[in-house]
C-alpha cells in the first residue's frame, strides 16, 4: 500500500494537481510517526510512510493548510474523511483547495498496548496475519494483532470513505460495531459507580489539552478554556470540579459534531477513555433524535441546531436506566 | 455553630427563568401570594435558550445544590423556537451529568407559562424538596468555593 | 471605577412588611462599587424617581440598582428616570424583591436575607452593564381583534373610526356573541338585539373592518408593532362571496334534527343554517357533523345535495377546504368573552335530569321573541305555562370547592332581578322566588332596579341556598331550601327552576394566551398589566384586553373597556415606529469560526456571513468567514450564544459575563 | 552494603509509611504506573518508570500560594504557607533524580521559591537503579548513569535483594529509621547486574545521541535554523511534553474568586500554549514555530548557557512516548545537529 500511495503522490505533484502532500513521516523507532507535509518527490522517497502505526488523523491540519496558496494532497483513511466532511460543512476548510485520496486501513496498532504487555526496548514490529512479532533489544516477543490493535480501530464505525477525489484500493461499507458497549455498561451501573468510575478517570487528567488540540471538531479560533474573558478559562484543574467542567463542556461543544474518530483517547497521555463522553452524546442523539453520523454528509442540520415539535422532554433522563 | 448543625439542610437553588413566560409566571405566583421556599433564587434570561450549560455548571461549582431551568411551553416560545433548542441541549446535558454520576434530581427543566403562577410555586416547592432529600451537592462542587 | 447607587423601595408595606428594607440598603452599601444605598417609600413615585435622578447627578453614578417590584412592572420607569438624569438607561438593573421575595415569603429574616442576595446579584450584573442605544422598528398599521362579541365589535369600530384597518376573527358563524342571545338588558330593559344588531351591521359595512367569521387564530409570531398572525378560516362549505343569505338552503335541508346552538339546544335547526336572522355575515354554514352528504366522507357520492340544488347563487361548495391567511398587525386586542360553566358537577340541581331546570341564558332564549317559543314563556318539557318559578343564585360562583369558581360572576344578581321582573310583568299569575346569598347591586341605577323587583313586582327574595332540586312524577319540581332569615326549611313545588350559572372565560382563551405569551390568572382570565393603572393592556407589549376575557363584566363595562382597549391600540398604531430592544446579539469577529451554528438556530434570519481579511502577526493577513448580526432583525433570544462553541456570540444586556456574575453573587 | 530481600520489601514500606507519607510507583489498571501513596498490600511496579515524574511532589501542577479575604470593600492577605510534612518518594529513576539538580537551580537560587524549598527540605528521594532500559531512554546523552542514581538514598536491585546507600544526612536518617530491617549484603551479583545494564545501554537506539552540537555558544546558529518550520509544523500546541517532563518548571499565577475570597494559585504552564508569555501588549511568540523553538532552545541552549553547561533535559524519554504526534527533543536534536 505504501508504494502505491507514494507513487500516486509523486504523480500528483509532478502533474501539478497539487503543490504539496500531507501524510506521515517515519521516526526514530518503528512506531513514532509524525504527520508531515512533503513538497518534493525526494522528501517523499526519503521519509513518507504508511504502515500499521500511521494512525494520526491529518484532517485537522487542513484547516490551516487549505487556506494557503495552492492545492494540497491529503491521504485520508475512512475515519479521517468523516472529519474532513464535518470541517467542510462548518466552513473550516476550503475543500476546493484539497485533493483527497482515500486510502484503506485495516486497523492501526497502538504501541501503548504493546508496552502494556511489559514489552520494552522495541526496535521493530512485524505483522504476519494475526500474529505480531515485536523485535526488542531484549529479544523477540510475539502477541496477537488484535491485542495490539488501537482501541479506535477495534470499534471502527465505517470502512466507507465519505469524501474523496480518488480512491486507492476498494471502498468498504459502514460497519456495525459494538462501539456503544462500554457506554451501555456504564449506563447500567449505579450513579455512585459511574461517579467513582469517572472520578478515577478524570482525576488523572493533567490538562495538557492534547485531546482538544488533536480533535478535528475543536478548531475554534479561540477556545473558551483559553480565553480569560470567557469566565471559564481553565489552564489547570485546581479542583476536581474543573476536571469535570473541562471535559463536560468540551464534549458538549462537539456534541453532534464529533465524528467519533477516537483521536482524543488515542493521544491522552493518561489513557483516559475520553471517547466515551463523546459516544454517550452520540448514543443519546441516535436514540432520542434519530440516527445521526456527524461528517457523513456536508448538508444535514446538526442535532443540536435542530429540533422537532415532539422531541422528548429533559425529564427522560430521570425516567430511564438505573439510579 | 451548634444551632447550625441541628438545622435542616437548606439547599441553594438557582432558577433560570425566561423573561416572557416563566419569569412572568414567577411574578404571578408572587401576585397571588403563592409561597415557595426562599432557597430559590431566580435569574432572568430573555429565553431559556440563552442558558449556556456553562452557567449551570458554574452554579454547581459555586455552591448551588440544584439548578432548574424554566421556559415557555414548547410551541409557545416568545421567539418561536428557543425552547425547542433548550429542550435538546438540556436533555443531552442532563444525560451527560447523569452519565458522570451526578444525581439526576439536581437538575430539571420545567415549562411554566405566564399564567401558571400556581405551577411555578408548586414546581419550586417540589424541586426544593427533591434537592433537600439529596443533601448538599458534593459531586459537582468546587471545594474552594465551599462556605466555611 | 464603578459608582453604583442602590435604591431600595418599601412599596408602602408591600415590600417593607416582610423585608427589612433598611437592613437591605445597609447590607448592600458595603458591596464593592456601591457609593450610595438608600431606601424610600415608593421609588416609582415622582419623589422616588427624583431621589434616583439626584443621586445620579450628585454622585456621578455609573450604574443604578433598584430593589423593587418586578422589572416587568417598573424597569422602564427607572430606565427613563436614569436617562432623564443623563445616565444610559441600560445601566439600570432591577432586583425583584416584591413579586419574587416579599410577596411569597412570610419570615422577615429569611426574606430580608434573600432580598440582600437578589440585590447583590443585580449589583454584580450592573457592574458589567454597558451603555446601549435603542434602534427603531416600524409599526404595522393594522389591528387584530380576536372575538366578535360586543367587546370585539366595539373595539373594532373605535379603531376603524380612528382610520386604521381592523380584522375581527370570530370562531362562530356570526359575530354578536352572547349579547345577541340576550333578550332584554338591565337596568333599562331595552331589547339587546335592537342595540346590538345596528353595531353588527355597522361593523360589517365599515370599509376598514374585515370580519373573519367561523375562523380561528392558529398562530401568532412577532412582537409589538410587528405581529404576524395566521388566521384559519374554517371551511363552512358555502362560498361567502356568493351566498346572499336568502335561507333557501336551510329550508330544503332534510336533516332538521340538529340542536340549535344559538338557542342553546332548546330547539332544532337544519344541518345547513344561518344562526339567526340578523347574523353578520348573513351567510349559511353547513355543519359537517350532521350534513347527510358530508357525513358520508366521500362528497362525490350521490347523496342528498338538496341545498346545492336549492341555491340559485351556486354558493354551496362541498369541496371547500380550510383556508389560512397570514397577516401582519401592529396591535392585537383579545376579546374572547365568556361562557356559562358546565353544570355536570352540580347534581343537586338536577339540571341534567330535568328539562325544566334551565340556566339563565337558556331562560333568555325561552323568553326571546326570536327564541324557540316565539317569546312565550313555556316549560321546555311539556310546553305549559309555568306558575311557580324558582331562581337559584350563585350556582358555581363564590364556590369554595373545586366544583365551581371562587369568584363572583358579577352579572347574575342583576339579570335575575331583570328576569323576575319581566316574568311578573308579563305573567302576573306566576310566582317568582329568588334564593340568594347576597344581592350585589353596585352600579348606576342597579339597586333601584332590584328594589323595584322586590317592592313593585313582589318577587319573593329569600336569603338562603337551595339544597336540593328533585323532579317529581307529577311534573312538578321539589325545591328544598333553607330560609336563613327565618331559619326555616322550605319545600317549594316549582314548575321551573332557573340557575344563575357562573361564567368562565372561553375555552379558547388559554391556548391563545400561550400563543400570545400573555399572562392569565388561575381562573383563565387574562391578567392586565396593572390591576389599577393599566387595566386594558396585557403585560406583553402590543396586546390589549377587551371585555369579559379579563374578568366578569356586564355590557356597559364591557363596552367601556372595549373602547379603552381601542384607544390604547390606536395610541400604538398612530406611531410610525417604536423603539426596539437594544439587547441584541453581536459577534466578536476575532473569535468567530464562521461555522454557521448560530445561523442555524436563529429564528429571525438575523445572521449573515462574510469573508473578511484579518491582520495576523508579522504583517500577514488571512481571510476568514465571520458572522454578523443585523440588530434590527435580531430579537435578542440568545439561542445563537449557546450554539456558538467559541463564545464569539454574546447578547447585550444578558451577556455571558453578566449572567455568570449573577450566578456567582447568588451562590456566594 | 545494607540490603533487604525483595520479599521483605513491603515490610520496609510499611515501617516507613507508619512514620511518614510514602509514595511508591504502583501499577494502574491500564498498565501504566504512577506514584501512589503507600497503603498496605500495595506492590512496587515492575515498569521502568512512572507516567508522571517525581517532580509533582515538589512542584505540584496546582498549588495555592496565598488567600485573600474579601469583606465588603476590605481585602486582607492571608499567608497560607505552613511547614510541609515529611515524606518519602521511593523508586525514583536516575533520570528523574537528576531533574532535581535542574529544578533546584531554578527554584532555590535567589529569589528562593519558598514553596518548593519547603517541600524539598521535607521530602526524601530514594532512587532506584535501572536494570532494563527502554528504547526511548537517552539519559546517557546527558551524562547520567542509570546504574548509579543520585538522590538522598540510592538503591539497587540484584533480583533478590534491594541494596541501600545513603548519600547525605537526610538519606542517612532514612536508612537509620529502617536499619533494623536491613542487613549487610554481598554486592557481587549486583555488580554483575550493573555491568549487564551498562551493556544494554550501549545497544540502545539512542545511545549515540550527543549534545555536542548544543550549548550556550550555539545560540544564534540554532535560533536561525531553517529547520524549525518543518519540525514545528505538525506540533498541536498541546502541553503533553511539558507536563510529563521532569524538568519543565514554567508556571502561571492566577487568582480564583471563590465568592467569599480570592485564592491565588500557581499552575503549570506550557511554552507550547498560545497564551504563554501573553502580556498586556500582546504576545511575543505568536506562532507555533516560535513556541516550539522556545521549548527546545530553552532545554538545549538557553539553560546550559545560564547554568554552566547543564542541559535542561535528563533523557527520561517520556515526551518520546507521550507526544500525540511523536515530535520530540530527539528528533529536534538529530535534525539540528546536521549542518
PDB file of C-alpha atoms in Angstrom, chain D residues 8-193:
ATOM      1  CA  UNK D   8      10.608  -8.248  52.827  1.00  0.00           C
ATOM      2  CA  UNK D   9      10.361  -5.006  50.899  1.00  0.00           C
ATOM      3  CA  UNK D  10       6.710  -4.495  51.742  1.00  0.00           C
ATOM      4  CA  UNK D  11       7.593  -4.733  55.418  1.00  0.00           C
ATOM      5  CA  UNK D  12      10.014  -1.891  54.905  1.00  0.00           C
ATOM      6  CA  UNK D  13       7.374   0.147  53.104  1.00  0.00           C
ATOM      7  CA  UNK D  14       5.014  -0.461  55.959  1.00  0.00           C
ATOM      8  CA  UNK D  15       7.564   0.651  58.504  1.00  0.00           C
ATOM      9  CA  UNK D  16       8.291   3.840  56.551  1.00  0.00           C
ATOM     10  CA  UNK D  17       4.650   4.585  55.942  1.00  0.00           C
ATOM     11  CA  UNK D  18       3.934   4.383  59.640  1.00  0.00           C
ATOM     12  CA  UNK D  19       6.129   7.397  60.256  1.00  0.00           C
ATOM     13  CA  UNK D  20       5.646   9.495  57.183  1.00  0.00           C
ATOM     14  CA  UNK D  21       3.870   9.546  53.861  1.00  0.00           C
ATOM     15  CA  UNK D  22       5.485   7.192  51.409  1.00  0.00           C
ATOM     16  CA  UNK D  23       4.946   7.262  47.670  1.00  0.00           C
ATOM     17  CA  UNK D  24       5.909   4.294  45.525  1.00  0.00           C
ATOM     18  CA  UNK D  25       5.417   3.547  41.837  1.00  0.00           C
ATOM     19  CA  UNK D  26       2.343   1.336  41.530  1.00  0.00           C
ATOM     20  CA  UNK D  27       0.573  -0.168  38.558  1.00  0.00           C
ATOM     21  CA  UNK D  28      -2.691   1.209  37.257  1.00  0.00           C
ATOM     22  CA  UNK D  29      -5.418  -0.763  35.571  1.00  0.00           C
ATOM     23  CA  UNK D  30      -4.282   0.483  32.161  1.00  0.00           C
ATOM     24  CA  UNK D  31      -0.772  -0.988  32.574  1.00  0.00           C
ATOM     25  CA  UNK D  32       0.904   2.335  33.204  1.00  0.00           C
ATOM     26  CA  UNK D  33       2.343   3.120  36.583  1.00  0.00           C
ATOM     27  CA  UNK D  34       2.173   6.186  38.746  1.00  0.00           C
ATOM     28  CA  UNK D  35       3.259   7.214  42.215  1.00  0.00           C
ATOM     29  CA  UNK D  36       0.693   6.324  44.781  1.00  0.00           C
ATOM     30  CA  UNK D  37       0.554   6.897  48.480  1.00  0.00           C
ATOM     31  CA  UNK D  38       1.633   3.620  50.024  1.00  0.00           C
ATOM     32  CA  UNK D  39      -1.068   1.599  51.668  1.00  0.00           C
ATOM     33  CA  UNK D  40      -0.932  -1.927  52.985  1.00  0.00           C
ATOM     34  CA  UNK D  41      -0.923  -4.537  50.278  1.00  0.00           C
ATOM     35  CA  UNK D  42       0.383  -2.260  47.562  1.00  0.00           C
ATOM     36  CA  UNK D  43       3.247  -3.631  45.498  1.00  0.00           C
ATOM     37  CA  UNK D  44       6.083  -1.907  43.711  1.00  0.00           C
ATOM     38  CA  UNK D  45       5.509  -1.551  39.976  1.00  0.00           C
ATOM     39  CA  UNK D  46       7.805  -3.505  37.691  1.00  0.00           C
ATOM     40  CA  UNK D  47       7.558  -0.804  34.995  1.00  0.00           C
ATOM     41  CA  UNK D  48      10.646   1.079  34.074  1.00  0.00           C
ATOM     42  CA  UNK D  49       9.225   4.421  35.059  1.00  0.00           C
ATOM     43  CA  UNK D  50       6.115   6.246  36.151  1.00  0.00           C
ATOM     44  CA  UNK D  51       3.920   8.167  33.774  1.00  0.00           C
ATOM     45  CA  UNK D  52       4.408  11.391  35.685  1.00  0.00           C
ATOM     46  CA  UNK D  53       7.704  12.158  37.308  1.00  0.00           C
ATOM     47  CA  UNK D  54       8.559  12.745  40.967  1.00  0.00           C
ATOM     48  CA  UNK D  55       8.648  16.463  40.180  1.00  0.00           C
ATOM     49  CA  UNK D  56       4.950  16.604  41.081  1.00  0.00           C
ATOM     50  CA  UNK D  57       5.708  16.098  44.777  1.00  0.00           C
ATOM     51  CA  UNK D  58       7.911  19.159  44.966  1.00  0.00           C
ATOM     52  CA  UNK D  59       6.350  21.323  42.321  1.00  0.00           C
ATOM     53  CA  UNK D  60       2.731  20.228  42.045  1.00  0.00           C
ATOM     54  CA  UNK D  61       0.628  21.032  38.999  1.00  0.00           C
ATOM     55  CA  UNK D  62      -1.508  23.426  41.009  1.00  0.00           C
ATOM     56  CA  UNK D  63      -0.603  24.979  44.277  1.00  0.00           C
ATOM     57  CA  UNK D  64      -2.257  27.581  46.441  1.00  0.00           C
ATOM     58  CA  UNK D  65       0.087  30.486  47.154  1.00  0.00           C
ATOM     59  CA  UNK D  66      -1.966  32.879  49.204  1.00  0.00           C
ATOM     60  CA  UNK D  67      -5.514  33.681  50.182  1.00  0.00           C
ATOM     61  CA  UNK D  68      -7.254  36.997  50.197  1.00  0.00           C
ATOM     62  CA  UNK D  69     -10.185  37.524  52.422  1.00  0.00           C
ATOM     63  CA  UNK D  70     -12.668  39.952  50.926  1.00  0.00           C
ATOM     64  CA  UNK D  71     -15.257  41.558  53.137  1.00  0.00           C
ATOM     65  CA  UNK D  72     -17.266  44.267  51.505  1.00  0.00           C
ATOM     66  CA  UNK D  73     -14.627  46.701  50.352  1.00  0.00           C
ATOM     67  CA  UNK D  74     -11.813  45.374  52.571  1.00  0.00           C
ATOM     68  CA  UNK D  75      -9.170  42.928  51.437  1.00  0.00           C
ATOM     69  CA  UNK D  76      -6.910  41.040  53.810  1.00  0.00           C
ATOM     70  CA  UNK D  77      -3.941  38.935  52.689  1.00  0.00           C
ATOM     71  CA  UNK D  78      -3.607  35.583  54.367  1.00  0.00           C
ATOM     72  CA  UNK D  79      -0.298  33.750  54.284  1.00  0.00           C
ATOM     73  CA  UNK D  80      -1.303  30.135  53.975  1.00  0.00           C
ATOM     74  CA  UNK D  81       2.222  28.741  53.985  1.00  0.00           C
ATOM     75  CA  UNK D  82       2.920  26.147  56.592  1.00  0.00           C
ATOM     76  CA  UNK D  83       5.686  23.713  57.234  1.00  0.00           C
ATOM     77  CA  UNK D  84       5.283  20.650  54.959  1.00  0.00           C
ATOM     78  CA  UNK D  85       5.135  17.193  56.475  1.00  0.00           C
ATOM     79  CA  UNK D  86       7.963  14.745  55.941  1.00  0.00           C
ATOM     80  CA  UNK D  87       7.515  12.387  53.038  1.00  0.00           C
ATOM     81  CA  UNK D  88       9.481   9.826  51.064  1.00  0.00           C
ATOM     82  CA  UNK D  89       9.372   9.181  47.333  1.00  0.00           C
ATOM     83  CA  UNK D  90      10.665   5.718  46.631  1.00  0.00           C
ATOM     84  CA  UNK D  91      11.862   4.277  43.355  1.00  0.00           C
ATOM     85  CA  UNK D  92      12.900   7.444  41.545  1.00  0.00           C
ATOM     86  CA  UNK D  93      14.985   6.631  38.473  1.00  0.00           C
ATOM     87  CA  UNK D  94      18.366   8.175  37.779  1.00  0.00           C
ATOM     88  CA  UNK D  95      16.982  10.499  35.097  1.00  0.00           C
ATOM     89  CA  UNK D  96      14.261  11.874  37.348  1.00  0.00           C
ATOM     90  CA  UNK D  97      16.727  12.123  40.227  1.00  0.00           C
ATOM     91  CA  UNK D  98      18.874  14.363  38.091  1.00  0.00           C
ATOM     92  CA  UNK D  99      15.891  16.567  37.311  1.00  0.00           C
ATOM     93  CA  UNK D 100      16.115  17.931  40.851  1.00  0.00           C
ATOM     94  CA  UNK D 101      19.525  19.340  40.123  1.00  0.00           C
ATOM     95  CA  UNK D 102      17.894  21.320  37.361  1.00  0.00           C
ATOM     96  CA  UNK D 103      14.783  22.279  39.326  1.00  0.00           C
ATOM     97  CA  UNK D 104      16.899  23.318  42.332  1.00  0.00           C
ATOM     98  CA  UNK D 105      18.867  25.676  40.120  1.00  0.00           C
ATOM     99  CA  UNK D 106      15.647  27.382  39.167  1.00  0.00           C
ATOM    100  CA  UNK D 107      13.753  27.369  42.417  1.00  0.00           C
ATOM    101  CA  UNK D 108      16.483  27.503  45.061  1.00  0.00           C
ATOM    102  CA  UNK D 109      18.567  30.263  43.595  1.00  0.00           C
ATOM    103  CA  UNK D 110      17.658  33.779  44.642  1.00  0.00           C
ATOM    104  CA  UNK D 111      14.861  34.628  44.906  1.00  0.00           C
ATOM    105  CA  UNK D 112      14.199  31.311  46.567  1.00  0.00           C
ATOM    106  CA  UNK D 113      10.835  29.713  45.912  1.00  0.00           C
ATOM    107  CA  UNK D 114       9.768  29.056  49.483  1.00  0.00           C
ATOM    108  CA  UNK D 115       7.034  26.647  48.481  1.00  0.00           C
ATOM    109  CA  UNK D 116       9.428  24.422  46.569  1.00  0.00           C
ATOM    110  CA  UNK D 117      12.135  24.741  49.193  1.00  0.00           C
ATOM    111  CA  UNK D 118       9.742  23.721  51.933  1.00  0.00           C
ATOM    112  CA  UNK D 119       8.916  20.506  50.147  1.00  0.00           C
ATOM    113  CA  UNK D 120      12.493  19.795  49.162  1.00  0.00           C
ATOM    114  CA  UNK D 121      13.524  20.047  52.790  1.00  0.00           C
ATOM    115  CA  UNK D 122      10.867  17.659  53.918  1.00  0.00           C
ATOM    116  CA  UNK D 123      10.975  15.174  51.080  1.00  0.00           C
ATOM    117  CA  UNK D 124      13.403  12.293  50.917  1.00  0.00           C
ATOM    118  CA  UNK D 125      14.159  10.953  47.463  1.00  0.00           C
ATOM    119  CA  UNK D 126      15.002   7.276  47.369  1.00  0.00           C
ATOM    120  CA  UNK D 127      16.216   6.352  43.914  1.00  0.00           C
ATOM    121  CA  UNK D 128      16.364   3.001  42.185  1.00  0.00           C
ATOM    122  CA  UNK D 129      18.901   1.965  39.589  1.00  0.00           C
ATOM    123  CA  UNK D 130      17.580   0.804  36.215  1.00  0.00           C
ATOM    124  CA  UNK D 131      18.061  -2.734  35.008  1.00  0.00           C
ATOM    125  CA  UNK D 132      16.053  -2.837  31.830  1.00  0.00           C
ATOM    126  CA  UNK D 133      16.132   0.498  29.996  1.00  0.00           C
ATOM    127  CA  UNK D 134      13.679   1.172  27.181  1.00  0.00           C
ATOM    128  CA  UNK D 135      14.320   2.194  23.595  1.00  0.00           C
ATOM    129  CA  UNK D 136      13.239   5.722  24.448  1.00  0.00           C
ATOM    130  CA  UNK D 137      15.894   6.136  27.134  1.00  0.00           C
ATOM    131  CA  UNK D 138      18.746   8.555  26.451  1.00  0.00           C
ATOM    132  CA  UNK D 139      19.860   9.662  29.888  1.00  0.00           C
ATOM    133  CA  UNK D 140      23.404   8.767  28.893  1.00  0.00           C
ATOM    134  CA  UNK D 141      23.364  11.667  26.479  1.00  0.00           C
ATOM    135  CA  UNK D 142      23.270  13.967  29.496  1.00  0.00           C
ATOM    136  CA  UNK D 143      25.912  12.099  31.430  1.00  0.00           C
ATOM    137  CA  UNK D 144      23.523  10.220  33.639  1.00  0.00           C
ATOM    138  CA  UNK D 145      24.398   6.684  34.619  1.00  0.00           C
ATOM    139  CA  UNK D 146      21.192   4.763  35.290  1.00  0.00           C
ATOM    140  CA  UNK D 147      23.095   2.227  37.339  1.00  0.00           C
ATOM    141  CA  UNK D 148      24.352   4.930  39.689  1.00  0.00           C
ATOM    142  CA  UNK D 149      21.305   7.009  40.542  1.00  0.00           C
ATOM    143  CA  UNK D 150      21.598  10.103  42.698  1.00  0.00           C
ATOM    144  CA  UNK D 151      19.114  11.136  45.371  1.00  0.00           C
ATOM    145  CA  UNK D 152      19.134  11.125  49.143  1.00  0.00           C
ATOM    146  CA  UNK D 153      19.332   7.364  49.148  1.00  0.00           C
ATOM    147  CA  UNK D 154      20.388   5.237  46.177  1.00  0.00           C
ATOM    148  CA  UNK D 155      19.026   1.745  45.742  1.00  0.00           C
ATOM    149  CA  UNK D 156      19.827  -1.172  43.533  1.00  0.00           C
ATOM    150  CA  UNK D 157      18.219  -4.500  42.927  1.00  0.00           C
ATOM    151  CA  UNK D 158      20.109  -7.634  42.035  1.00  0.00           C
ATOM    152  CA  UNK D 159      16.935  -9.573  41.516  1.00  0.00           C
ATOM    153  CA  UNK D 160      16.899 -10.999  45.024  1.00  0.00           C
ATOM    154  CA  UNK D 161      17.608  -8.039  47.232  1.00  0.00           C
ATOM    155  CA  UNK D 162      17.404  -4.279  47.301  1.00  0.00           C
ATOM    156  CA  UNK D 163      20.597  -2.520  48.326  1.00  0.00           C
ATOM    157  CA  UNK D 164      20.605   0.856  50.076  1.00  0.00           C
ATOM    158  CA  UNK D 165      23.240   3.560  50.127  1.00  0.00           C
ATOM    159  CA  UNK D 166      22.582   6.869  51.841  1.00  0.00           C
ATOM    160  CA  UNK D 167      24.111   9.804  50.010  1.00  0.00           C
ATOM    161  CA  UNK D 168      23.625  12.550  52.542  1.00  0.00           C
ATOM    162  CA  UNK D 169      22.409  13.322  56.009  1.00  0.00           C
ATOM    163  CA  UNK D 170      18.739  13.061  55.046  1.00  0.00           C
ATOM    164  CA  UNK D 171      19.461   9.749  53.360  1.00  0.00           C
ATOM    165  CA  UNK D 172      21.316   8.516  56.383  1.00  0.00           C
ATOM    166  CA  UNK D 173      18.364   9.403  58.553  1.00  0.00           C
ATOM    167  CA  UNK D 174      16.106   7.389  56.289  1.00  0.00           C
ATOM    168  CA  UNK D 175      18.374   4.342  56.353  1.00  0.00           C
ATOM    169  CA  UNK D 176      18.730   4.631  60.114  1.00  0.00           C
ATOM    170  CA  UNK D 177      14.995   4.674  60.533  1.00  0.00           C
ATOM    171  CA  UNK D 178      14.699   1.271  58.902  1.00  0.00           C
ATOM    172  CA  UNK D 179      18.088  -0.111  59.903  1.00  0.00           C
ATOM    173  CA  UNK D 180      16.616  -2.937  61.929  1.00  0.00           C
ATOM    174  CA  UNK D 181      15.061  -4.318  58.758  1.00  0.00           C
ATOM    175  CA  UNK D 182      18.321  -4.125  56.817  1.00  0.00           C
ATOM    176  CA  UNK D 183      21.247  -6.458  56.856  1.00  0.00           C
ATOM    177  CA  UNK D 184      24.675  -6.340  55.389  1.00  0.00           C
ATOM    178  CA  UNK D 185      24.867  -7.956  51.991  1.00  0.00           C
ATOM    179  CA  UNK D 186      27.304  -9.009  49.334  1.00  0.00           C
ATOM    180  CA  UNK D 187      27.231  -6.955  46.104  1.00  0.00           C
ATOM    181  CA  UNK D 188      28.832  -9.473  43.757  1.00  0.00           C
ATOM    182  CA  UNK D 189      25.587 -10.274  41.941  1.00  0.00           C
ATOM    183  CA  UNK D 190      24.645  -6.618  41.937  1.00  0.00           C
ATOM    184  CA  UNK D 191      27.885  -5.652  40.212  1.00  0.00           C
ATOM    185  CA  UNK D 192      27.093  -8.203  37.574  1.00  0.00           C
ATOM    186  CA  UNK D 193      23.621  -6.724  37.064  1.00  0.00           C
TER     187      UNK D 193
END
